[in-house]
Short mmCIF file of C-alpha atoms and ligand atoms in Angstrom, two decimals:
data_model
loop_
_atom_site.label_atom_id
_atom_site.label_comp_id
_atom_site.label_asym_id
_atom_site.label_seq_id
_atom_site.Cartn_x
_atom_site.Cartn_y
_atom_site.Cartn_z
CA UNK W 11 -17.06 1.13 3.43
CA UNK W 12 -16.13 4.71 5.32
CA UNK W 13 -19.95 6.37 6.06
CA UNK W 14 -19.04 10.37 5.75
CA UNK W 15 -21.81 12.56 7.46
CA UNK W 16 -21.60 16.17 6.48
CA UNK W 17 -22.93 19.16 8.76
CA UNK W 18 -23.94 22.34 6.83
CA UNK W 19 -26.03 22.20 4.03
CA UNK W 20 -24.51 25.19 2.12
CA UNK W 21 -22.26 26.24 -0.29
CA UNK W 22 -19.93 23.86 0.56
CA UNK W 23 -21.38 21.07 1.88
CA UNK W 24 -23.52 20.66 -0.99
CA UNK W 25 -21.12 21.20 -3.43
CA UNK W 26 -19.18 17.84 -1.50
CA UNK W 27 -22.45 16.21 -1.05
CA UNK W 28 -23.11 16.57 -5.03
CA UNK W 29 -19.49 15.42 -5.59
CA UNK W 30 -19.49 12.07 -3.44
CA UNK W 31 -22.36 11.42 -4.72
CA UNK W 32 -21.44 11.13 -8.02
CA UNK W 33 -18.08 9.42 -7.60
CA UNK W 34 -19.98 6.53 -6.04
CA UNK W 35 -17.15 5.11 -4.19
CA UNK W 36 -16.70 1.55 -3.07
CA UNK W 37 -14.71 3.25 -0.48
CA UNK W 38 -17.05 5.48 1.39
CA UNK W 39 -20.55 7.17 1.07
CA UNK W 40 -22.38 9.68 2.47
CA UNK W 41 -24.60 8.61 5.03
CA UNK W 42 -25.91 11.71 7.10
CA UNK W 43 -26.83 15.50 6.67
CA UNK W 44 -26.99 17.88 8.92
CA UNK W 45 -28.31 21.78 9.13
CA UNK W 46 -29.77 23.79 12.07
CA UNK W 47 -32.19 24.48 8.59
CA UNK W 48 -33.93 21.58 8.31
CA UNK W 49 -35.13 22.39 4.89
CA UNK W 50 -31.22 23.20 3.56
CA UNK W 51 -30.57 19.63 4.34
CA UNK W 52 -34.00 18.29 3.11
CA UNK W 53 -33.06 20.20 -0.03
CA UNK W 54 -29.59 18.84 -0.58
CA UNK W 55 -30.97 15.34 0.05
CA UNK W 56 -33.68 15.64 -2.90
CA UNK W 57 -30.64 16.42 -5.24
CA UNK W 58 -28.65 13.40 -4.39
CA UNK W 59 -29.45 9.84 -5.83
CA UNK W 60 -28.29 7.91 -2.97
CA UNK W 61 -30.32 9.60 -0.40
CA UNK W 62 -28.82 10.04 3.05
CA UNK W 63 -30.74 10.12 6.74
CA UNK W 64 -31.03 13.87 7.96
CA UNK W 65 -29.77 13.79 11.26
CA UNK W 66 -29.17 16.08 14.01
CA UNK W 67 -25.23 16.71 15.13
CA UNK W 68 -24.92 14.47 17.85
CA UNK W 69 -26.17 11.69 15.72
CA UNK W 70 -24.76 12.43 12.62
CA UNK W 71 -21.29 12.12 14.77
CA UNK W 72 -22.39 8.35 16.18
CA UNK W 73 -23.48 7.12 13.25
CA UNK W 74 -20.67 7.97 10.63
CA UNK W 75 -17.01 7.69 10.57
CA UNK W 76 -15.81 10.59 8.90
CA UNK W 77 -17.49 13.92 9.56
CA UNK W 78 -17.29 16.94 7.12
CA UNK W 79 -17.63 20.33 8.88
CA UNK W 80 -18.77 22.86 6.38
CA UNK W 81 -21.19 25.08 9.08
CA UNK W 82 -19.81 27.67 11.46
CA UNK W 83 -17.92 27.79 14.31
CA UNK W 84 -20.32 27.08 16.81
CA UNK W 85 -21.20 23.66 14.60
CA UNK W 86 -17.50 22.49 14.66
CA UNK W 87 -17.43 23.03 18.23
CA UNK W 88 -20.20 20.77 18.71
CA UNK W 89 -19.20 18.37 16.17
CA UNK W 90 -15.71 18.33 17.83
CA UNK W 91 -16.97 17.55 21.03
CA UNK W 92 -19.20 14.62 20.14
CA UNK W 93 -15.92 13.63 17.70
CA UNK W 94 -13.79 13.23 20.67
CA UNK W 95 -16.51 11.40 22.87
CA UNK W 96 -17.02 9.03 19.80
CA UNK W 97 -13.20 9.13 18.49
CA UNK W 98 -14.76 10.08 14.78
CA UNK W 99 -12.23 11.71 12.36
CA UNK W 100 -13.27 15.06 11.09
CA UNK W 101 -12.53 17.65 8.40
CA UNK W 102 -13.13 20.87 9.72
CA UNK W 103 -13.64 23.98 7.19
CA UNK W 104 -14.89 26.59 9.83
CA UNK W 105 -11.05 26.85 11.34
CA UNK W 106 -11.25 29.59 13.37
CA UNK W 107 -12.93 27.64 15.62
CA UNK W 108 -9.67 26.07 16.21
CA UNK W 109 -7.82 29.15 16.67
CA UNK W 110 -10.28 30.06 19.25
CA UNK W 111 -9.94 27.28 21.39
CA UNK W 112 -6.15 25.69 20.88
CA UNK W 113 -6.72 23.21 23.75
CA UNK W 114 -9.05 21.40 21.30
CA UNK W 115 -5.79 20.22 18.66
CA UNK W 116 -4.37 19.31 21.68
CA UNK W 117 -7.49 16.78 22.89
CA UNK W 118 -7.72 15.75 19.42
CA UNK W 119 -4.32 14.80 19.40
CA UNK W 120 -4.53 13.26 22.76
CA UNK W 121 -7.95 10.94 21.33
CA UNK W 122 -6.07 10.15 18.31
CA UNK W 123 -8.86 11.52 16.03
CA UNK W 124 -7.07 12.23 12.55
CA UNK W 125 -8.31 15.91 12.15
CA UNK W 126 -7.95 17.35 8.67
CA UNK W 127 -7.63 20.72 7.44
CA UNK W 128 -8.49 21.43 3.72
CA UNK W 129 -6.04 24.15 1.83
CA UNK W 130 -9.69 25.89 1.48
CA UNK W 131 -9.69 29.12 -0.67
CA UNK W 132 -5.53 29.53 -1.12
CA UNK W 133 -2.75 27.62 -2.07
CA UNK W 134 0.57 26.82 -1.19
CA UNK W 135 0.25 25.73 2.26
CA UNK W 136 2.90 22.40 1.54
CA UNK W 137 5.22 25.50 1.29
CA UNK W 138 3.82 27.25 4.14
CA UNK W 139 4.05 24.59 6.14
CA UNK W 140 7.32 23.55 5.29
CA UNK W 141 8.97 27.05 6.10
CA UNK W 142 7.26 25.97 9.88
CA UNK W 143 10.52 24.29 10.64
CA UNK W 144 13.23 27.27 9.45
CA UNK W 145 12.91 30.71 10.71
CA UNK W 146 10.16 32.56 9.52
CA UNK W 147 10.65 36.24 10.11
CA UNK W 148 7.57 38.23 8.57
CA UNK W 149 4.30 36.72 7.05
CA UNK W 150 1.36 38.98 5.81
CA UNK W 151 -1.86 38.11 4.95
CA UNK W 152 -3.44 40.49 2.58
CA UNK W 153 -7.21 39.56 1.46
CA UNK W 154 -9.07 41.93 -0.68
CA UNK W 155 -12.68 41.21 -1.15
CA UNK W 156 -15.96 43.02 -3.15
CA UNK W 157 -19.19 44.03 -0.76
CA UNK W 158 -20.87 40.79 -1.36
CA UNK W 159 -17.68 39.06 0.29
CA UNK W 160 -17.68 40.75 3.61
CA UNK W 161 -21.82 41.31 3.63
CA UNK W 162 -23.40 40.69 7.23
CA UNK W 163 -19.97 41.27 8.82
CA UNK W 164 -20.71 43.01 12.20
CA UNK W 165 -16.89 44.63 12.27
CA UNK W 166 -18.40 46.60 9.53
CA UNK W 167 -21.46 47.87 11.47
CA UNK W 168 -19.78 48.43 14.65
CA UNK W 169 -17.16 50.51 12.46
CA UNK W 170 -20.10 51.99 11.04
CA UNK W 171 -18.47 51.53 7.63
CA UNK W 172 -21.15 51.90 4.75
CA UNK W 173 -20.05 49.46 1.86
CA UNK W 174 -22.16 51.19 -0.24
CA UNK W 175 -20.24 54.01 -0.12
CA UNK W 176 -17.13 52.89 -1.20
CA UNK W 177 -16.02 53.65 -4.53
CA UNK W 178 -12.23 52.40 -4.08
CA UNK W 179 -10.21 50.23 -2.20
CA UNK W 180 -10.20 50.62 1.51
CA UNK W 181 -8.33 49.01 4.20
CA UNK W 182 -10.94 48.04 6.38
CA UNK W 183 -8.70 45.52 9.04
CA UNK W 184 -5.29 45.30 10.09
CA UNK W 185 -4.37 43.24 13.11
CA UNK W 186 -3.31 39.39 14.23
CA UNK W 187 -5.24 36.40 13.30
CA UNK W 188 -7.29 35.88 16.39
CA UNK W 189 -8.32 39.45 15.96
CA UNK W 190 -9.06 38.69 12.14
CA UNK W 191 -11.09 35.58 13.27
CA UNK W 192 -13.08 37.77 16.05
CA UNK W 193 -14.29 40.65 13.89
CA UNK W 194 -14.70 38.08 10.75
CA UNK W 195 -15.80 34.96 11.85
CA UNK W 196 -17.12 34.02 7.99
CA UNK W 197 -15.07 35.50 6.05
CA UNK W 198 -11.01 34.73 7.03
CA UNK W 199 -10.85 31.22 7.75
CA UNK W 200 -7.95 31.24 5.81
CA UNK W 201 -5.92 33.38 8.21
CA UNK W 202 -6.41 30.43 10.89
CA UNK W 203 -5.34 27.94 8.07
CA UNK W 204 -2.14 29.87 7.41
CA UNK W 205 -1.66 30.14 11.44
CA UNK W 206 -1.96 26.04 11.75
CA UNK W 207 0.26 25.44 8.73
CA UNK W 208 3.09 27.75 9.47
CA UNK W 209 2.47 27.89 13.38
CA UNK W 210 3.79 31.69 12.64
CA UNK W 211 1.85 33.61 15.71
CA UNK W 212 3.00 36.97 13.90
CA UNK W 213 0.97 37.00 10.91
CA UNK W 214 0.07 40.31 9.78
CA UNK W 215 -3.95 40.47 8.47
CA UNK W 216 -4.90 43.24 5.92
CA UNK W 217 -8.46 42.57 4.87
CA UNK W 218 -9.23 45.55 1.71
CA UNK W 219 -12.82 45.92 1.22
CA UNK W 220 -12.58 46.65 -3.23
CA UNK W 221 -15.62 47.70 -5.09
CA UNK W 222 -13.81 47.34 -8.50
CA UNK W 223 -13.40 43.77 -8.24
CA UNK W 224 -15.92 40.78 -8.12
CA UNK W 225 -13.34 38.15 -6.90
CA UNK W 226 -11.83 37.23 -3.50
CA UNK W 227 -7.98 37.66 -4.20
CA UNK W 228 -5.42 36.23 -1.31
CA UNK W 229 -2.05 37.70 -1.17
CA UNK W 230 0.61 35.90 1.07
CA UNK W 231 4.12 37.62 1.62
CA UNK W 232 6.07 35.19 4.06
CA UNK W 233 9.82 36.11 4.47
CA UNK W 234 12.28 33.41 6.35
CA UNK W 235 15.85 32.79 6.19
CA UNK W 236 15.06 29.61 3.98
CA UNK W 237 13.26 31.08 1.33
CA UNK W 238 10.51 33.79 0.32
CA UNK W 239 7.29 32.25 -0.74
CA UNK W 240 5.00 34.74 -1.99
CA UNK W 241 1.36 33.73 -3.28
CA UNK W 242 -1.48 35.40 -5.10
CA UNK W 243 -4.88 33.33 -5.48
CA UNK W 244 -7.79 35.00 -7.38
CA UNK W 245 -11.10 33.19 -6.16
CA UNK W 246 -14.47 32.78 -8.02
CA UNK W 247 -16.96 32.73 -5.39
CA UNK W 248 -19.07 29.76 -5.03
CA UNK W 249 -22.40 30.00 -6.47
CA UNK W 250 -24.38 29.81 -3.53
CA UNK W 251 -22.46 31.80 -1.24
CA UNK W 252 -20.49 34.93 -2.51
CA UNK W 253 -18.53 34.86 0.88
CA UNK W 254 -17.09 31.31 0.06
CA UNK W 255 -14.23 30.24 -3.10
CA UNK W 256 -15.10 27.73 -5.48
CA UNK W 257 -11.43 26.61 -4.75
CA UNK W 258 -12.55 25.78 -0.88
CA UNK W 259 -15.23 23.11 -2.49
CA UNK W 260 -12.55 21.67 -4.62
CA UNK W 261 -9.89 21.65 -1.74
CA UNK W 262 -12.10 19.14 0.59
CA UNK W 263 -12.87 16.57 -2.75
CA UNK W 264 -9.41 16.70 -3.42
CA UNK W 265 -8.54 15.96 0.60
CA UNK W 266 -10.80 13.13 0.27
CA UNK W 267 -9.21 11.91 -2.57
CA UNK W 268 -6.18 11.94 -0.67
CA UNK W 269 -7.74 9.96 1.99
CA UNK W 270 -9.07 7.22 -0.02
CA UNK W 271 -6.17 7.37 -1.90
CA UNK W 272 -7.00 4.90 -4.23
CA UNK W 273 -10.22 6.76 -5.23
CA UNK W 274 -10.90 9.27 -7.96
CA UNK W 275 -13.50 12.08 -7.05
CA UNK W 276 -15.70 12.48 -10.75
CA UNK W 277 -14.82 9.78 -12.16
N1 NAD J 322 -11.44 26.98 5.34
C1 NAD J 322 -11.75 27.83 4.36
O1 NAD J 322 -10.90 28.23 3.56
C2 NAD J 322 -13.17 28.29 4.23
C3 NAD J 322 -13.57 28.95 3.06
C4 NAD J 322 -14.89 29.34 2.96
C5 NAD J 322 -15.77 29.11 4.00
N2 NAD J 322 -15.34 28.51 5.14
C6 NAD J 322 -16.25 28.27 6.27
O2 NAD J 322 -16.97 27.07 6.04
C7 NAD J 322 -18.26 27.16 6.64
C8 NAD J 322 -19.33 26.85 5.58
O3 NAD J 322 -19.23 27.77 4.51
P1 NAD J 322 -20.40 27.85 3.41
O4 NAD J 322 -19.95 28.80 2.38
O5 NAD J 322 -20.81 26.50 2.99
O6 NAD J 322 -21.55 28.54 4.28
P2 NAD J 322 -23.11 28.64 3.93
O7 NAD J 322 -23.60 29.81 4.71
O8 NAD J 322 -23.36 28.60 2.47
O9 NAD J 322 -23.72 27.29 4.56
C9 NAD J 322 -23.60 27.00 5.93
C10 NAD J 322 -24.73 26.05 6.31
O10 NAD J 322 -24.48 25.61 7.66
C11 NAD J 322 -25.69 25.74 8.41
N3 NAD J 322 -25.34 26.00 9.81
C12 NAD J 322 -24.81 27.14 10.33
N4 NAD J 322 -24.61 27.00 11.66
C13 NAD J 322 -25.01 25.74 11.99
C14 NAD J 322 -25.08 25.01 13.19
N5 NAD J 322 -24.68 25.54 14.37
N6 NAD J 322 -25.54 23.74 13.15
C15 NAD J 322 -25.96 23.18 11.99
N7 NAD J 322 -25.95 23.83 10.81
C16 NAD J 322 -25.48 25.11 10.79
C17 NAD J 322 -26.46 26.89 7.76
O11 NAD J 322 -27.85 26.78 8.01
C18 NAD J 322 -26.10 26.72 6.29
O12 NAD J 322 -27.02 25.89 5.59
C19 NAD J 322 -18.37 28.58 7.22
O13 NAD J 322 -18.04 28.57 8.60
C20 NAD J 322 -17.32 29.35 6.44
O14 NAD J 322 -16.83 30.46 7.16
C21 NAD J 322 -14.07 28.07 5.26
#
């Protein structure tokens, strides 16, 4: 039996918690929570019937053998680092951390730690990915969200743009991935998870801050000699977090589904 710890109590990592939970596996369980807010995780655990020991990171990593990342950066750097020390696989959902710091893959790889990357809030990344051995010559990433979806950003201060104000689309960002991940730390993971799938160091990122809409909609535009992919996902936001997709939550049960392959999450 695989114990899975999860770090960040959130939109995410509850929504997983809630989900192994009621798979009951014979192939894993959830062992361990863990939140800088102690009372997010003591608040997750009361909703699960299989209650699991709230921990703090460094623990969490010794004690289980899969760790979910569902935080913030700064948590999957930490988790990372104890991972390697400990040799613990991961699933990291805060992947600009990776972008940040690309010497990390490389340790990871060096440890042998299987590191997995859910498709989070878009799609098509098989494709992506695929295209990562032809000749991709353009890729743009073009992410229009409402004000709840970019909320707290500090781009948006700095730029001293008022939200409020806007009454139709605006281009608010345009610039590489590592600038994307700089300015918007929370809110364009999915420009790093492009990056990793199509190792494409060109991507174009257009983030459109749209009043009219109440969605998070991902456009991607790759052009290569192989093919021309072009995608369009239009995200519910979670519940609990209007920054996050519903589709993200469903991305990591369905990665753990792959890893237990022989396992059904919900059923
Ligand atoms: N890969 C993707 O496609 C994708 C999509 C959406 C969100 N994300 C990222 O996943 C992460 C979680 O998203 P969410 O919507 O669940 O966020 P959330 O804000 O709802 O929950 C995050 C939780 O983590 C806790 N936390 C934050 N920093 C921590 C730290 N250093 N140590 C311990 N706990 C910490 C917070 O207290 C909070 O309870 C974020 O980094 C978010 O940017 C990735």
């Amino acid at each position: 039996m695989k114990k899975i710890g999860i770090v960040g109590c959130g939109a995410i990592g509850e929504g997983v918690a809630l989900s192994i939970n009621k798979a009951a596996s014979n192939q894993f369980v959830l062992t361990a929570l863990a939140d800088k807010r102690k009372t997010a995780a003591v608040s997750l655990n009361k909703k699960l019937s299989k209650k699991a020991k709230i921990k703090n990171i460094k623990k969490l990593v010794e004690e289980v053998d899969l760790v979910i990342e569902a935080a913030s950066q700064a948590a999957a750097l930490e988790v990372i680092q104890h991972a390697l020390g400990h040799k613990k696989d991961l699933i990291i959902l805060s992947v600009g951390a990776l972008i940040k710091n690309p010497n990390i893959i490389k340790e990871i790889r060096t440890k042998k730690i299987n590191l997995y990357i859910p498709s989070g809030a878009i799609s098509g990344i098989d494709g992506l990915a695929a295209l990562s051995q032809g000749n991709i010559k353009k890729m743009t990433l073009t992410t229009s969200k409402p004000p709840a979806g970019l909320a707290g950003a500090k781009y948006l201060k700095n730029k001293k743009i008022n939200m409020g104000k806007a009454i139709k689309p605006v281009t608010i960002f345009s610039g590489n991935v590592t600038e994307a991940i700089r300015h918007f730390p929370k809110n364009i993971n999915v420009a790093a998870t492009l990056f990793l799938a199509s190792k494409f160091d060109k991507i174009k990122v257009i983030i459109k801050l749209n009043p009219k809409i109440k969605k998070n909609i991902h456009k991607i535009e790759a052009v290569a000699d192989e093919a021309k992919i072009k995608i369009e996902v239009e995200n519910a936001s979670s519940k609990m977090n209007p920054k996050t997709s519903a589709l993200t939550i469903l991305s990591v049960q369905h990665l753990l589904e792959k890893i237990f392959s022989s396992f059904k999450i919900g059923t």
